[in-house]
Coordinates of C-alpha atoms in Angstrom, one line a residue:
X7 CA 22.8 18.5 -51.2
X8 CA 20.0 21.2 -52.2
X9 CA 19.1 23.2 -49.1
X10 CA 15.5 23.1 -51.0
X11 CA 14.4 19.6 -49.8
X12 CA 14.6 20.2 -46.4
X13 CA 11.5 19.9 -44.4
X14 CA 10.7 20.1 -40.2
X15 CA 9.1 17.4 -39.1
X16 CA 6.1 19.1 -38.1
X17 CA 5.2 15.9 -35.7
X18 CA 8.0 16.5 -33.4
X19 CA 7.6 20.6 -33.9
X20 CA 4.6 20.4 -31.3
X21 CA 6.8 18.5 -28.5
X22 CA 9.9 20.7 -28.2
X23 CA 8.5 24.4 -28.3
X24 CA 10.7 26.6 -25.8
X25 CA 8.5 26.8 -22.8
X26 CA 8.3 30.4 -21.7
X27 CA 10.5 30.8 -18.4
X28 CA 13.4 29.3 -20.5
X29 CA 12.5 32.1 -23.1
X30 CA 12.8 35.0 -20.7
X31 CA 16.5 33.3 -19.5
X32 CA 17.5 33.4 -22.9
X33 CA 16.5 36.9 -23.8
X34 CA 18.0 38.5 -20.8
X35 CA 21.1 36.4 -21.5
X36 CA 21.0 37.3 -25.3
X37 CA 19.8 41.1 -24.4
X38 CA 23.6 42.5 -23.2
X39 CA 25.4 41.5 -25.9
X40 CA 23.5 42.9 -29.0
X41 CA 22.0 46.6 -30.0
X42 CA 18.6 47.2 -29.8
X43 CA 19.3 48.2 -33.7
X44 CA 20.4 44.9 -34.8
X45 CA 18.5 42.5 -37.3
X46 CA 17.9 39.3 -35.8
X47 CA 15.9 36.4 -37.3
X48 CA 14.2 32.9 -35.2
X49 CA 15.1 30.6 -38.4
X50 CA 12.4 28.2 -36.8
X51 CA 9.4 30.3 -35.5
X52 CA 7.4 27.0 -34.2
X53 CA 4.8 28.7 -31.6
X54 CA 6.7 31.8 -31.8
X55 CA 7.9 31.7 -27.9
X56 CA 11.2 33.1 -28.4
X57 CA 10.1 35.8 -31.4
X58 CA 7.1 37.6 -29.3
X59 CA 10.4 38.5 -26.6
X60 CA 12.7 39.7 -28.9
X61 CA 12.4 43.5 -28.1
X62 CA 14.3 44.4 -31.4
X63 CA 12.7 46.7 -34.1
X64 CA 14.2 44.4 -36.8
X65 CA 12.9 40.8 -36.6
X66 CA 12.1 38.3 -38.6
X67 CA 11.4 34.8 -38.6
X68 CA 11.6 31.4 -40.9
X69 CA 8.3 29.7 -40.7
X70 CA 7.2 26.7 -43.0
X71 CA 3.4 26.9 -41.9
X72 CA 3.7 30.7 -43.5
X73 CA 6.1 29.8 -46.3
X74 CA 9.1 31.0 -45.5
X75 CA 11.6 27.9 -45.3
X76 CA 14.5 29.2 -43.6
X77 CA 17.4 27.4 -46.1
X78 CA 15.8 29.6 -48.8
X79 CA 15.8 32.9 -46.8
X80 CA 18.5 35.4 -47.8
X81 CA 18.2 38.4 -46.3
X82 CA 21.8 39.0 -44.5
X83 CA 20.2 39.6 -40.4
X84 CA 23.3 40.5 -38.0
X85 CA 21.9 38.1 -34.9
X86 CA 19.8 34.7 -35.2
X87 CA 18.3 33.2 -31.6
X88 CA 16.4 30.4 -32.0
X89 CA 15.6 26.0 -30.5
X90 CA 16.2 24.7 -33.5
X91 CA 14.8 21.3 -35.2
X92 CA 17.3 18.6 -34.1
X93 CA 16.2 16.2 -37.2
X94 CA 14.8 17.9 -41.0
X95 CA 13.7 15.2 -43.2
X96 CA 15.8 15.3 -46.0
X97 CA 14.7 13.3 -49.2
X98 CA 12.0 11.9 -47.2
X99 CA 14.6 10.6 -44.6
X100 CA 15.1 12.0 -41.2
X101 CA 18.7 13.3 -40.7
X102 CA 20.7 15.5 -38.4
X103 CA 20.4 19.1 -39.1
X104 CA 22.5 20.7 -36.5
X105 CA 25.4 21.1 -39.0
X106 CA 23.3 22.2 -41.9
X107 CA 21.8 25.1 -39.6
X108 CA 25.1 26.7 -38.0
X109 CA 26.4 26.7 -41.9
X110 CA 23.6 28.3 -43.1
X111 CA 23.6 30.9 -39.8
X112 CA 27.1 31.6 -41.2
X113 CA 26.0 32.3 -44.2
X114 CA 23.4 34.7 -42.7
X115 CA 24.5 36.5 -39.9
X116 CA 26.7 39.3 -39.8
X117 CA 27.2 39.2 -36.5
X118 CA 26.6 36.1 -34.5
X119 CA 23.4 33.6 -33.5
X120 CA 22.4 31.8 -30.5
X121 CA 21.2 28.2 -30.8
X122 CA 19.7 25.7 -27.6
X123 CA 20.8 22.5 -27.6
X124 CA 20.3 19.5 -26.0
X125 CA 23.3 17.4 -25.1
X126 CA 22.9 15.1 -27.8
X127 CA 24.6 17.5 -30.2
X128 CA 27.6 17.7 -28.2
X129 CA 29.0 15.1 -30.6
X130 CA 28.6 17.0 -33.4
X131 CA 30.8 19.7 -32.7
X132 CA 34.2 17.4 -33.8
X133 CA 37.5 19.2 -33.6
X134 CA 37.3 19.5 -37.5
X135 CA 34.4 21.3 -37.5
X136 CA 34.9 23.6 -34.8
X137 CA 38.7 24.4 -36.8
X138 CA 37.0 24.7 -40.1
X139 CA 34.3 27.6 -38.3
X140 CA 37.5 29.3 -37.0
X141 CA 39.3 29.2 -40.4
X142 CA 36.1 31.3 -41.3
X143 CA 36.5 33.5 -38.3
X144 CA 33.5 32.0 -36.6
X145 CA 33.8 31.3 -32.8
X146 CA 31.6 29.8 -30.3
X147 CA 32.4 32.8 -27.4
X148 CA 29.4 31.8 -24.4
X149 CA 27.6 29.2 -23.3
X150 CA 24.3 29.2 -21.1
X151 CA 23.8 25.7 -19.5
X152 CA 19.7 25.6 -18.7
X153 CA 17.8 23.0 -17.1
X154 CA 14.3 22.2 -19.0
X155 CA 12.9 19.6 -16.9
X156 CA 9.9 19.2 -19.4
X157 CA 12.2 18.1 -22.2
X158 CA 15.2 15.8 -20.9
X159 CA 17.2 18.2 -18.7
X160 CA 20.2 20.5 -19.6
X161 CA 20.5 22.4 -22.6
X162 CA 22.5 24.9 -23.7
X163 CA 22.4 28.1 -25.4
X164 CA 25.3 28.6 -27.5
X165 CA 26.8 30.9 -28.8
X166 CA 28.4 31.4 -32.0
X167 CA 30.3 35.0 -33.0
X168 CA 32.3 36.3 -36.0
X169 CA 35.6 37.7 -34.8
X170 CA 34.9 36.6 -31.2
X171 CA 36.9 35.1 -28.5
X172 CA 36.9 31.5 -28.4
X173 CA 36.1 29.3 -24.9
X174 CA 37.2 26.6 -26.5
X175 CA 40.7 24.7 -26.9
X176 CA 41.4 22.4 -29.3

């Protein structure tokens, strides 16, 4: 599967941007567990919500709008944050991206990245998968459970971390 034919759906884009006092929860969650001197990159800028509070010197950010498709970025960033797109259209086809953006973040980060989710995803994350991320040393070490009443209730903030601890058993 080429990473190059993967597009947002730029209709959906405009419903799910990360409204600002869920922003502010996730960078003071995010803010204690990184440097002020680490990279970080929002994969999916949408309105830019979550990029205008990262306080880091290094930042960047994936935008399709600008031209920077975030499955052909490859600049090695030590921390990604970001609300991803649930669906990319692959092929012309809508399809579940969820997978496709922690295993490029692995690719990516040397450190570890933060995605929200909504509980939808939960399925995703199969006992294979999770094993097959620890094989690589990859860990999902935190979880922040929010409530966005404008979308459809919790979501979470997880976390994933090379070399970390593990909150999970399997």
């Amino acid at each position: 599967m080429s990473l190059d034919k993967f597009l947002i759906l730029e209709k959906k884009m405009d419903l799910m941007q990360t409204p600002p006092e869920i922003v502010d929860k996730i960078i003071n969650f995010v803010q204690s567990q990184i440097s002020f001197n680490d990279s970080i990159l929002e994969p999916f800028l949408g309105s830019g919500n979550i990029y205008k509070k990262i306080p880091n010197k290094k930042k960047y950010f994936c935008d399709t709008k600008n031209g920077i498709n975030f499955f052909d970025w490859n600049k090695k960033v030590d921390w990604a944050i970001s609300n991803p797109p649930f669906q990319l259209l692959y092929n012309g086809k809508p399809i579940n991206s969820f997978i496709l953006i922690i295993d490029r973040l692995i690719e990516l980060c040397n450190k570890g990245f933060f995605l929200l989710i909504n509980h939808k995803l939960w399925s995703s994350l199969t006992v294979k998968r999770i094993k097959t991320w620890q094989n690589k040393n990859w860990f999902i070490s935190q979880i922040l459970i929010l409530e966005v009443k404008q979308w459809y209730g919790r979501y979470y903030l997880i976390k994933f971390e090379l070399g970390g601890k593990s909150i999970l058993n399997i």
